[in-house]
Coordinates of C-alpha atoms in Angstrom, one line a residue:
Chain A
X1 CA 26.3 -129.1 49.0
X2 CA 25.2 -126.3 51.3
X3 CA 23.9 -127.6 54.6
X4 CA 22.9 -126.2 58.0
X5 CA 26.6 -126.1 59.1
X6 CA 27.8 -124.2 56.0
X7 CA 28.9 -120.6 56.3
X8 CA 28.0 -119.3 52.9
X9 CA 29.2 -115.9 51.7
X10 CA 28.8 -114.2 48.4
X11 CA 31.6 -114.8 45.9
X12 CA 33.9 -111.9 45.5
X13 CA 32.6 -111.3 42.0
X14 CA 29.1 -110.7 43.3
X15 CA 27.8 -107.2 44.2
X16 CA 24.6 -106.9 46.2
X17 CA 22.8 -103.6 45.6
X18 CA 19.4 -101.9 45.6
X19 CA 17.8 -101.1 42.3
X20 CA 15.8 -97.9 42.4
X21 CA 14.0 -98.7 39.2
X22 CA 12.5 -102.0 40.2
X23 CA 12.5 -101.3 44.0
X24 CA 14.3 -104.6 44.5
X25 CA 17.6 -105.8 45.6
X26 CA 19.8 -107.4 43.0
X27 CA 22.9 -109.5 42.8
X28 CA 25.2 -108.4 40.0
X29 CA 28.0 -110.5 38.7
X30 CA 29.9 -110.5 35.4
X31 CA 27.5 -110.2 32.5
X32 CA 24.5 -111.1 34.6
X33 CA 22.1 -110.0 37.3
X34 CA 19.6 -111.6 39.6
X35 CA 16.6 -109.8 40.9
X36 CA 15.8 -110.8 44.4
X37 CA 12.5 -111.1 46.4
X38 CA 12.5 -109.3 49.7
X39 CA 13.0 -112.7 51.4
X40 CA 15.9 -113.6 49.2
X41 CA 17.5 -110.2 49.7
X42 CA 17.4 -110.7 53.5
X43 CA 19.2 -114.0 53.1
X44 CA 21.8 -112.4 50.8
X45 CA 22.3 -109.7 53.4
X46 CA 22.9 -112.4 56.1
X47 CA 25.6 -113.9 53.9
X48 CA 27.8 -110.9 54.8
X49 CA 27.7 -111.8 58.5
X50 CA 29.7 -115.1 58.3
X51 CA 26.8 -117.0 60.0
X52 CA 26.1 -120.7 59.6
X53 CA 23.0 -121.5 57.7
X54 CA 21.5 -122.8 61.0
X55 CA 22.2 -119.4 62.6
X56 CA 20.6 -117.6 59.6
X57 CA 17.5 -119.7 60.0
X58 CA 17.3 -118.9 63.7
X59 CA 17.6 -115.2 62.9
X60 CA 14.9 -115.4 60.3
X61 CA 12.6 -117.4 62.6
X62 CA 12.9 -114.6 65.2
X63 CA 12.1 -112.0 62.5
X64 CA 9.0 -113.9 61.3
X65 CA 7.1 -115.2 64.3
X66 CA 4.5 -117.7 63.4
X67 CA 6.3 -119.1 60.3
X68 CA 7.3 -122.7 60.9
X69 CA 11.1 -123.3 61.5
X70 CA 11.1 -126.1 59.0
X71 CA 9.6 -124.0 56.2
X72 CA 12.1 -121.2 56.7
X73 CA 15.0 -123.7 56.7
X74 CA 13.8 -125.2 53.5
X75 CA 13.4 -121.8 51.8
X76 CA 16.9 -120.7 52.9
X77 CA 18.5 -123.9 51.7
X78 CA 16.7 -123.8 48.4
X79 CA 17.8 -120.3 47.7
X80 CA 21.4 -120.8 48.8
X81 CA 21.7 -123.9 46.7
X82 CA 20.5 -122.0 43.7
X83 CA 23.1 -119.4 44.3
X84 CA 25.8 -122.1 44.8
X85 CA 24.8 -123.8 41.5
X86 CA 25.3 -120.5 39.7
X87 CA 28.7 -120.1 41.3
X88 CA 27.7 -117.1 43.3
X89 CA 28.8 -118.4 46.7
X90 CA 32.4 -118.6 47.9
X91 CA 33.7 -121.9 49.2
X92 CA 32.2 -122.6 52.5
X93 CA 34.6 -125.2 53.8
X94 CA 31.9 -127.8 54.5
Chain B
X1 CA 9.1 -92.2 14.6
X2 CA 5.7 -93.2 16.1
X3 CA 5.0 -93.0 19.8
X4 CA 4.2 -96.7 19.8
X5 CA 7.8 -97.6 19.2
X6 CA 9.1 -95.7 22.2
X7 CA 6.4 -96.8 24.7
X8 CA 7.5 -100.4 24.2
X9 CA 11.2 -99.8 24.7
X10 CA 12.5 -102.3 27.2
X11 CA 15.0 -101.6 30.0
X12 CA 18.6 -102.0 28.9
X13 CA 20.9 -103.7 31.4
X14 CA 24.4 -103.4 29.9
X15 CA 26.5 -100.7 28.3
X16 CA 29.3 -102.0 26.2
X17 CA 31.8 -99.1 26.2
X18 CA 34.3 -99.7 23.4
X19 CA 36.8 -97.2 24.5
X20 CA 39.3 -97.7 21.6
X21 CA 39.9 -99.9 18.7
X22 CA 43.6 -99.7 19.2
X23 CA 44.9 -103.1 20.2
X24 CA 48.4 -104.8 20.5
X25 CA 46.9 -108.0 19.2
X26 CA 45.6 -108.9 15.7
X27 CA 43.3 -111.8 16.4
X28 CA 42.0 -113.5 13.3
X29 CA 38.5 -113.8 14.8
X30 CA 38.2 -110.2 16.0
X31 CA 34.7 -108.8 15.9
X32 CA 35.7 -105.2 15.5
X33 CA 35.0 -103.6 12.2
X34 CA 37.0 -104.6 9.2
X35 CA 37.4 -101.0 8.3
X36 CA 38.8 -99.0 11.2
X37 CA 39.8 -95.8 9.5
X38 CA 36.5 -94.0 10.2
X39 CA 36.9 -94.7 14.0
X40 CA 40.0 -92.6 14.3
X41 CA 38.7 -90.0 16.7
X42 CA 38.0 -91.4 20.1
X43 CA 35.6 -89.8 22.6
X44 CA 37.2 -87.8 25.4
X45 CA 37.0 -88.6 29.1
X46 CA 34.2 -86.1 29.8
X47 CA 32.0 -87.5 27.1
X48 CA 32.4 -91.0 28.3
X49 CA 31.7 -89.8 31.9
X50 CA 28.5 -88.2 30.6
X51 CA 27.5 -91.4 28.8
X52 CA 28.0 -93.4 32.0
X53 CA 25.7 -91.1 33.8
X54 CA 23.1 -91.3 31.1
X55 CA 23.4 -95.1 31.1
X56 CA 22.5 -95.2 34.8
X57 CA 19.5 -92.9 34.3
X58 CA 18.3 -95.3 31.6
X59 CA 18.3 -98.2 34.1
X60 CA 21.6 -99.8 33.0
X61 CA 23.3 -101.9 35.7
X62 CA 26.5 -103.0 34.2
X63 CA 29.2 -101.5 32.1
X64 CA 31.8 -103.5 30.1
X65 CA 34.9 -101.4 29.5
X66 CA 36.3 -102.9 26.3
X67 CA 37.8 -102.2 23.0
X68 CA 40.2 -102.9 21.2
X69 CA 42.4 -102.8 24.3
X70 CA 41.0 -100.5 27.0
X71 CA 44.3 -100.5 28.8
X72 CA 45.8 -98.2 26.1
X73 CA 43.5 -95.4 27.4
X74 CA 45.2 -93.5 30.2
X75 CA 41.9 -92.3 31.6
X76 CA 40.6 -95.8 32.5
X77 CA 40.9 -95.2 36.2
X78 CA 38.9 -92.0 35.9
X79 CA 36.2 -93.9 34.0
X80 CA 36.0 -96.7 36.6
X81 CA 35.6 -94.1 39.3
X82 CA 32.7 -92.5 37.4
X83 CA 31.1 -95.9 36.7
X84 CA 31.3 -96.9 40.3
X85 CA 29.9 -93.5 41.4
X86 CA 26.8 -94.4 39.3
X87 CA 26.7 -97.8 41.0
X88 CA 27.4 -99.6 37.8
X89 CA 28.9 -103.1 38.0
X90 CA 32.1 -102.5 36.2
X91 CA 33.9 -105.2 34.1
X92 CA 37.2 -104.6 32.4
X93 CA 37.5 -106.8 29.3
X94 CA 41.2 -106.9 28.3
X95 CA 44.0 -108.7 26.7
X96 CA 46.1 -107.6 29.8
X97 CA 48.6 -106.0 27.5
X98 CA 50.3 -103.6 28.1
X99 CA 50.7 -105.1 31.6
X100 CA 51.2 -102.8 34.5
X101 CA 51.0 -104.4 37.9
X102 CA 50.5 -101.1 39.8
X103 CA 47.7 -100.1 37.5
X104 CA 45.6 -103.2 38.3
X105 CA 45.8 -102.2 41.9
X106 CA 44.7 -98.7 41.1
X107 CA 41.8 -100.0 39.0
X108 CA 40.7 -102.2 41.8
X109 CA 40.9 -99.3 44.3
X110 CA 38.9 -97.2 41.9
X111 CA 36.1 -99.7 42.2
X112 CA 36.6 -102.1 39.3
X113 CA 34.4 -105.2 40.0
X114 CA 35.7 -107.8 37.7
X115 CA 38.5 -108.4 35.3
X116 CA 37.9 -110.5 32.1
X117 CA 41.2 -111.6 30.7
X118 CA 41.4 -113.0 27.2
X119 CA 43.6 -116.0 26.8
X120 CA 44.1 -116.9 23.1
X121 CA 45.8 -120.3 23.7
X122 CA 47.6 -122.4 26.3
X123 CA 50.2 -123.1 23.6
X124 CA 52.7 -120.3 22.8
X125 CA 52.8 -121.2 19.1
X126 CA 49.0 -121.4 18.9
X127 CA 48.8 -118.0 20.6
X128 CA 51.1 -116.4 18.1
X129 CA 49.3 -118.1 15.2
X130 CA 46.0 -116.6 16.0
X131 CA 46.9 -113.2 17.5
X132 CA 50.2 -112.5 15.9
X133 CA 52.0 -112.5 19.2
X134 CA 53.1 -115.0 21.8
X135 CA 51.6 -113.5 24.9
X136 CA 50.9 -116.4 27.2
X137 CA 53.5 -115.5 29.8
X138 CA 52.1 -112.0 30.0
X139 CA 48.6 -113.4 30.6
X140 CA 49.9 -115.5 33.5
X141 CA 51.5 -112.4 35.1
X142 CA 48.3 -110.4 34.7
X143 CA 46.2 -113.2 36.2
X144 CA 48.5 -113.5 39.2
X145 CA 48.5 -109.7 39.7
X146 CA 44.7 -109.6 39.5
X147 CA 44.5 -112.2 42.2
X148 CA 47.0 -110.3 44.3
X149 CA 44.9 -107.2 44.3
X150 CA 41.7 -109.1 44.9
X151 CA 40.2 -108.6 41.5
X152 CA 37.7 -111.4 40.6
X153 CA 39.0 -113.0 37.4
X154 CA 37.2 -114.4 34.4
X155 CA 39.2 -116.1 31.7
X156 CA 37.7 -115.4 28.3
X157 CA 38.6 -118.0 25.7
X158 CA 37.5 -117.8 22.1
X159 CA 37.4 -121.3 20.7
X160 CA 38.2 -122.2 17.1
X161 CA 39.6 -125.1 15.1
X162 CA 43.2 -124.3 16.2
X163 CA 42.6 -124.4 20.0
X164 CA 39.4 -126.4 20.6
X165 CA 41.3 -129.6 21.5
X166 CA 42.9 -127.7 24.3
X167 CA 39.7 -127.1 26.3
X168 CA 41.1 -129.4 29.1
X169 CA 44.2 -127.2 29.3
X170 CA 42.1 -124.1 29.5
X171 CA 40.2 -125.6 32.3
X172 CA 43.4 -126.6 34.1
X173 CA 44.7 -123.0 33.6
X174 CA 41.6 -121.5 35.1
X175 CA 42.0 -123.7 38.1
X176 CA 45.7 -122.9 38.5
X177 CA 45.1 -119.2 38.1
X178 CA 42.3 -119.1 40.6
X179 CA 39.7 -117.7 38.1
X180 CA 36.2 -117.5 39.3
X181 CA 34.8 -117.8 35.9
X182 CA 35.8 -119.4 32.6
X183 CA 34.1 -118.4 29.4
X184 CA 34.6 -120.9 26.6
X185 CA 32.9 -119.1 23.8
X186 CA 33.2 -120.5 20.3
X187 CA 34.0 -118.0 17.5
X188 CA 30.9 -116.7 15.8
X189 CA 31.4 -116.1 12.2
X190 CA 31.1 -112.4 11.7
X191 CA 33.7 -109.7 11.0
X192 CA 37.2 -111.1 10.7
X193 CA 36.0 -114.5 11.7
X194 CA 33.9 -114.8 8.6
X195 CA 36.8 -113.9 6.4
X196 CA 38.7 -116.8 8.2
X197 CA 35.8 -119.2 8.5
X198 CA 37.4 -122.2 6.8
X199 CA 40.5 -121.8 9.0
X200 CA 38.5 -121.4 12.2
X201 CA 35.4 -123.5 12.1
X202 CA 36.0 -126.8 14.0
X203 CA 34.4 -130.1 13.1
X204 CA 31.2 -131.2 14.8
X205 CA 33.3 -134.0 16.4
X206 CA 35.8 -131.6 17.9
X207 CA 33.0 -129.4 19.2
X208 CA 31.2 -132.3 20.8
X209 CA 34.3 -133.5 22.5
X210 CA 35.1 -130.0 23.9
X211 CA 31.5 -129.6 25.1
X212 CA 31.6 -133.0 26.9
X213 CA 34.8 -132.0 28.7
X214 CA 33.4 -128.6 29.7
X215 CA 30.2 -130.1 31.0
X216 CA 32.1 -132.6 33.2
X217 CA 34.3 -129.8 34.5
X218 CA 31.3 -127.6 35.3
X219 CA 30.0 -130.4 37.5
X220 CA 33.3 -131.0 39.2
X221 CA 34.1 -127.3 39.8
X222 CA 30.6 -126.3 40.8
X223 CA 30.8 -123.6 43.5
X224 CA 34.5 -122.9 42.6
X225 CA 34.5 -121.9 38.9
X226 CA 31.5 -121.0 36.8
X227 CA 32.1 -122.5 33.4
X228 CA 30.3 -121.2 30.4
X229 CA 30.4 -122.9 27.0
X230 CA 28.9 -121.1 24.0
X231 CA 28.4 -123.1 20.9
X232 CA 29.0 -121.7 17.4
X233 CA 25.8 -120.9 15.7
X234 CA 26.9 -123.1 12.9
X235 CA 26.3 -126.3 15.0
X236 CA 23.1 -125.4 16.6
X237 CA 19.6 -126.2 15.2
X238 CA 18.3 -122.9 16.5
X239 CA 20.1 -119.5 16.4
X240 CA 21.6 -117.9 19.5
X241 CA 19.6 -115.3 21.2
X242 CA 22.0 -112.7 19.8
X243 CA 22.4 -109.8 22.2
X244 CA 19.4 -111.3 24.1
X245 CA 17.3 -109.6 21.4
X246 CA 18.0 -106.6 19.2
X247 CA 18.0 -103.4 21.3
X248 CA 16.5 -105.2 24.2
X249 CA 19.3 -105.4 26.8
X250 CA 22.5 -104.0 25.4
X251 CA 23.8 -100.7 24.2
X252 CA 27.2 -100.6 22.5
X253 CA 29.0 -97.3 22.1
X254 CA 31.9 -97.3 19.7
X255 CA 35.2 -95.4 20.3
X256 CA 34.0 -92.4 18.3
X257 CA 30.5 -92.3 19.9
X258 CA 28.2 -94.2 17.7
X259 CA 25.5 -96.0 19.6
X260 CA 24.7 -99.5 18.3
X261 CA 22.3 -102.3 19.3
X262 CA 25.2 -104.8 18.8
X263 CA 28.9 -104.4 18.2
X264 CA 28.6 -105.8 14.6
X265 CA 25.7 -103.6 13.6
X266 CA 27.7 -101.2 11.5
X267 CA 28.3 -104.1 9.1
X268 CA 24.6 -103.9 8.1
X269 CA 24.4 -101.6 5.1
X270 CA 21.6 -99.0 5.1
X271 CA 21.2 -98.7 8.9
X272 CA 21.7 -95.2 10.2
X273 CA 23.3 -94.8 13.6
X274 CA 23.2 -91.9 16.0
X275 CA 26.1 -90.5 17.9
X276 CA 26.2 -89.8 21.7
X277 CA 27.9 -86.6 20.8
X278 CA 24.6 -85.4 19.2
X279 CA 21.9 -87.1 21.3
X280 CA 21.3 -88.6 24.7
X281 CA 21.6 -92.3 25.2
X282 CA 17.9 -92.4 26.2
X283 CA 16.8 -90.7 22.9
X284 CA 18.9 -93.1 20.9
X285 CA 17.7 -96.2 22.9
X286 CA 14.0 -95.3 22.8
X287 CA 13.5 -94.0 19.3
X288 CA 16.4 -94.1 16.9
X289 CA 16.0 -95.8 13.6
X290 CA 18.8 -98.4 14.2
X291 CA 17.5 -99.4 17.7
X292 CA 13.8 -99.7 16.6
X293 CA 14.6 -101.4 13.3
X294 CA 14.5 -105.0 14.7
X295 CA 13.2 -104.5 18.2
X296 CA 10.3 -106.8 19.1
X297 CA 8.8 -109.0 16.4
X298 CA 7.1 -106.8 13.9
X299 CA 10.0 -107.0 11.5
X300 CA 10.1 -110.8 11.5
X301 CA 9.6 -112.7 8.3
X302 CA 8.1 -116.2 8.0
X303 CA 8.9 -118.7 9.6
X304 CA 10.0 -116.6 12.6
X305 CA 6.8 -114.5 12.7
X306 CA 4.7 -117.4 13.9
X307 CA 7.4 -119.5 15.5
X308 CA 6.8 -120.6 19.1
X309 CA 10.5 -119.9 19.9
X310 CA 10.6 -116.3 18.7
X311 CA 10.7 -115.1 22.3
X312 CA 13.6 -117.4 23.1
X313 CA 16.0 -116.6 20.3
X314 CA 14.4 -113.3 19.1
X315 CA 15.1 -114.4 15.5
X316 CA 18.8 -114.9 16.0
X317 CA 21.5 -112.6 14.6
X318 CA 20.6 -109.8 12.2
X319 CA 24.3 -109.2 11.3
X320 CA 24.6 -112.9 10.4
X321 CA 21.5 -112.7 8.2
X322 CA 23.0 -109.7 6.4
X323 CA 26.5 -111.1 6.1
X324 CA 25.4 -114.4 4.7
X325 CA 22.2 -113.5 2.8
X326 CA 22.5 -109.8 2.2
X327 CA 19.2 -109.2 4.0
X328 CA 19.3 -108.1 7.7
X329 CA 15.5 -108.9 8.0
X330 CA 15.9 -112.5 6.9
X331 CA 15.6 -115.5 9.2
X332 CA 19.0 -116.2 10.6
X333 CA 20.3 -119.0 8.3
X334 CA 21.8 -120.7 11.4
X335 CA 18.2 -121.8 12.2
X336 CA 17.4 -125.1 10.6
X337 CA 14.0 -123.7 9.8
X338 CA 15.5 -121.0 7.6
X339 CA 15.0 -121.6 3.9
X340 CA 18.7 -120.7 3.4
X341 CA 20.1 -123.0 6.1
X342 CA 22.0 -124.6 3.2
X343 CA 24.7 -121.9 3.5
X344 CA 25.5 -123.1 7.0
X345 CA 25.4 -126.8 6.0
X346 CA 27.9 -126.1 3.2
X347 CA 30.3 -124.4 5.7
X348 CA 30.0 -127.4 8.0
X349 CA 30.7 -129.8 5.2
X350 CA 33.9 -127.8 4.3
X351 CA 35.0 -128.1 8.0
X352 CA 35.4 -131.9 7.5
X353 CA 37.0 -131.7 4.0
X354 CA 40.5 -133.0 4.5
X355 CA 41.6 -131.4 1.2
X356 CA 40.2 -127.9 2.0
X357 CA 42.7 -125.1 2.1
X358 CA 42.5 -123.1 5.3
X359 CA 44.4 -119.8 5.0
X360 CA 44.4 -117.5 8.0
X361 CA 44.4 -113.8 7.7
X362 CA 45.2 -111.8 10.8
X363 CA 43.3 -108.7 11.5
X364 CA 45.1 -105.8 9.9
X365 CA 45.0 -102.7 12.0
X366 CA 44.9 -99.7 9.7
X367 CA 46.1 -96.7 11.6
X368 CA 44.9 -93.5 10.0
X369 CA 44.6 -90.1 11.7

């Protein structure tokens, strides 16, 4: 289970790209794709930086002044756990 | 063609590029056409490259390079480079034979995103029984080589009566080979599989057992291996959302350039298909007769027409309706609401008949020039 100490990264089979047609970022993986909201796309981007979830949350808090820390953390964990359930995250070692 | 039918054309996501029907295996459940003679002339590299560009313009995001056996084409690397240049997520769907270690490295370097390797059986005899060839060792080599060059690996397994008891072994194999994804897809009974249905259709009990094992493994391996389990239509109350709806998400292009809404569509008599040599993919997708024939729900008969689930299964499989009932616009008989569901029930009943003969006919590859 992904927690604050995890260092999630996208599984090797996953490609993160921008889709001109929809104006959204997507995660593509074998036979499937996932359209991301702007917020989710930012989290997916941070997965490339080898950060802990806690560090990702700090980064997002600094990017969104005024949004409560707890809410950002909950959003990040929810999204990452959804990705993990779909097998889209590589092993995190935690 | 009326304007209305083009305005409503949805966005396709996947191009299934059947590069060749040549294949070293003769699997008894192969979904390629029974009659291959008319597919003798394969598209050249430049035409495929144009089609890949047209696919991107149409909004397509993924390409499956498949066949037959795509590795028999020596321009595969060039096609991967082009697909990648168009930012398409590129899957190679292969038996792994002929195996060439250096080539896998070149394909990865060219931008290949994922390798889907078919595994017929974990048992050498079983593999030979179903495909005409004992090729398990070759698969192990391919899988190891794919990992060595960093290619994400899916194992594609087609389940049937002869191998369904070995689902635990397939799962163990996926773990051992470091696959990221395991597709346990039951045979669907079209093409050669329909010819061999009595030999291939498992019993309900065997299917349930396999499914239980796969469900448990999915939980245990969550985050490591994505495990898919696809039931055969014959044991579902509702039909599969075949191709996620006719001409809704997929375009198939055959080795000689015919564009199809599904790889079985040429089995439907009376449908006329356009060729990418004559028209752009966009024209074909938006307005051709074959693509608009069963798009949306205007074509649906009762009970589909008013069914609450018509947006879930899109009326099931047109090719199955044609193959079993001779009418491509009939309700898929796999649906328990179909007035002709009895044909499915009869086949199920035969699957449990201990006295039934179960002859197996391997796919014959007819080479004609």
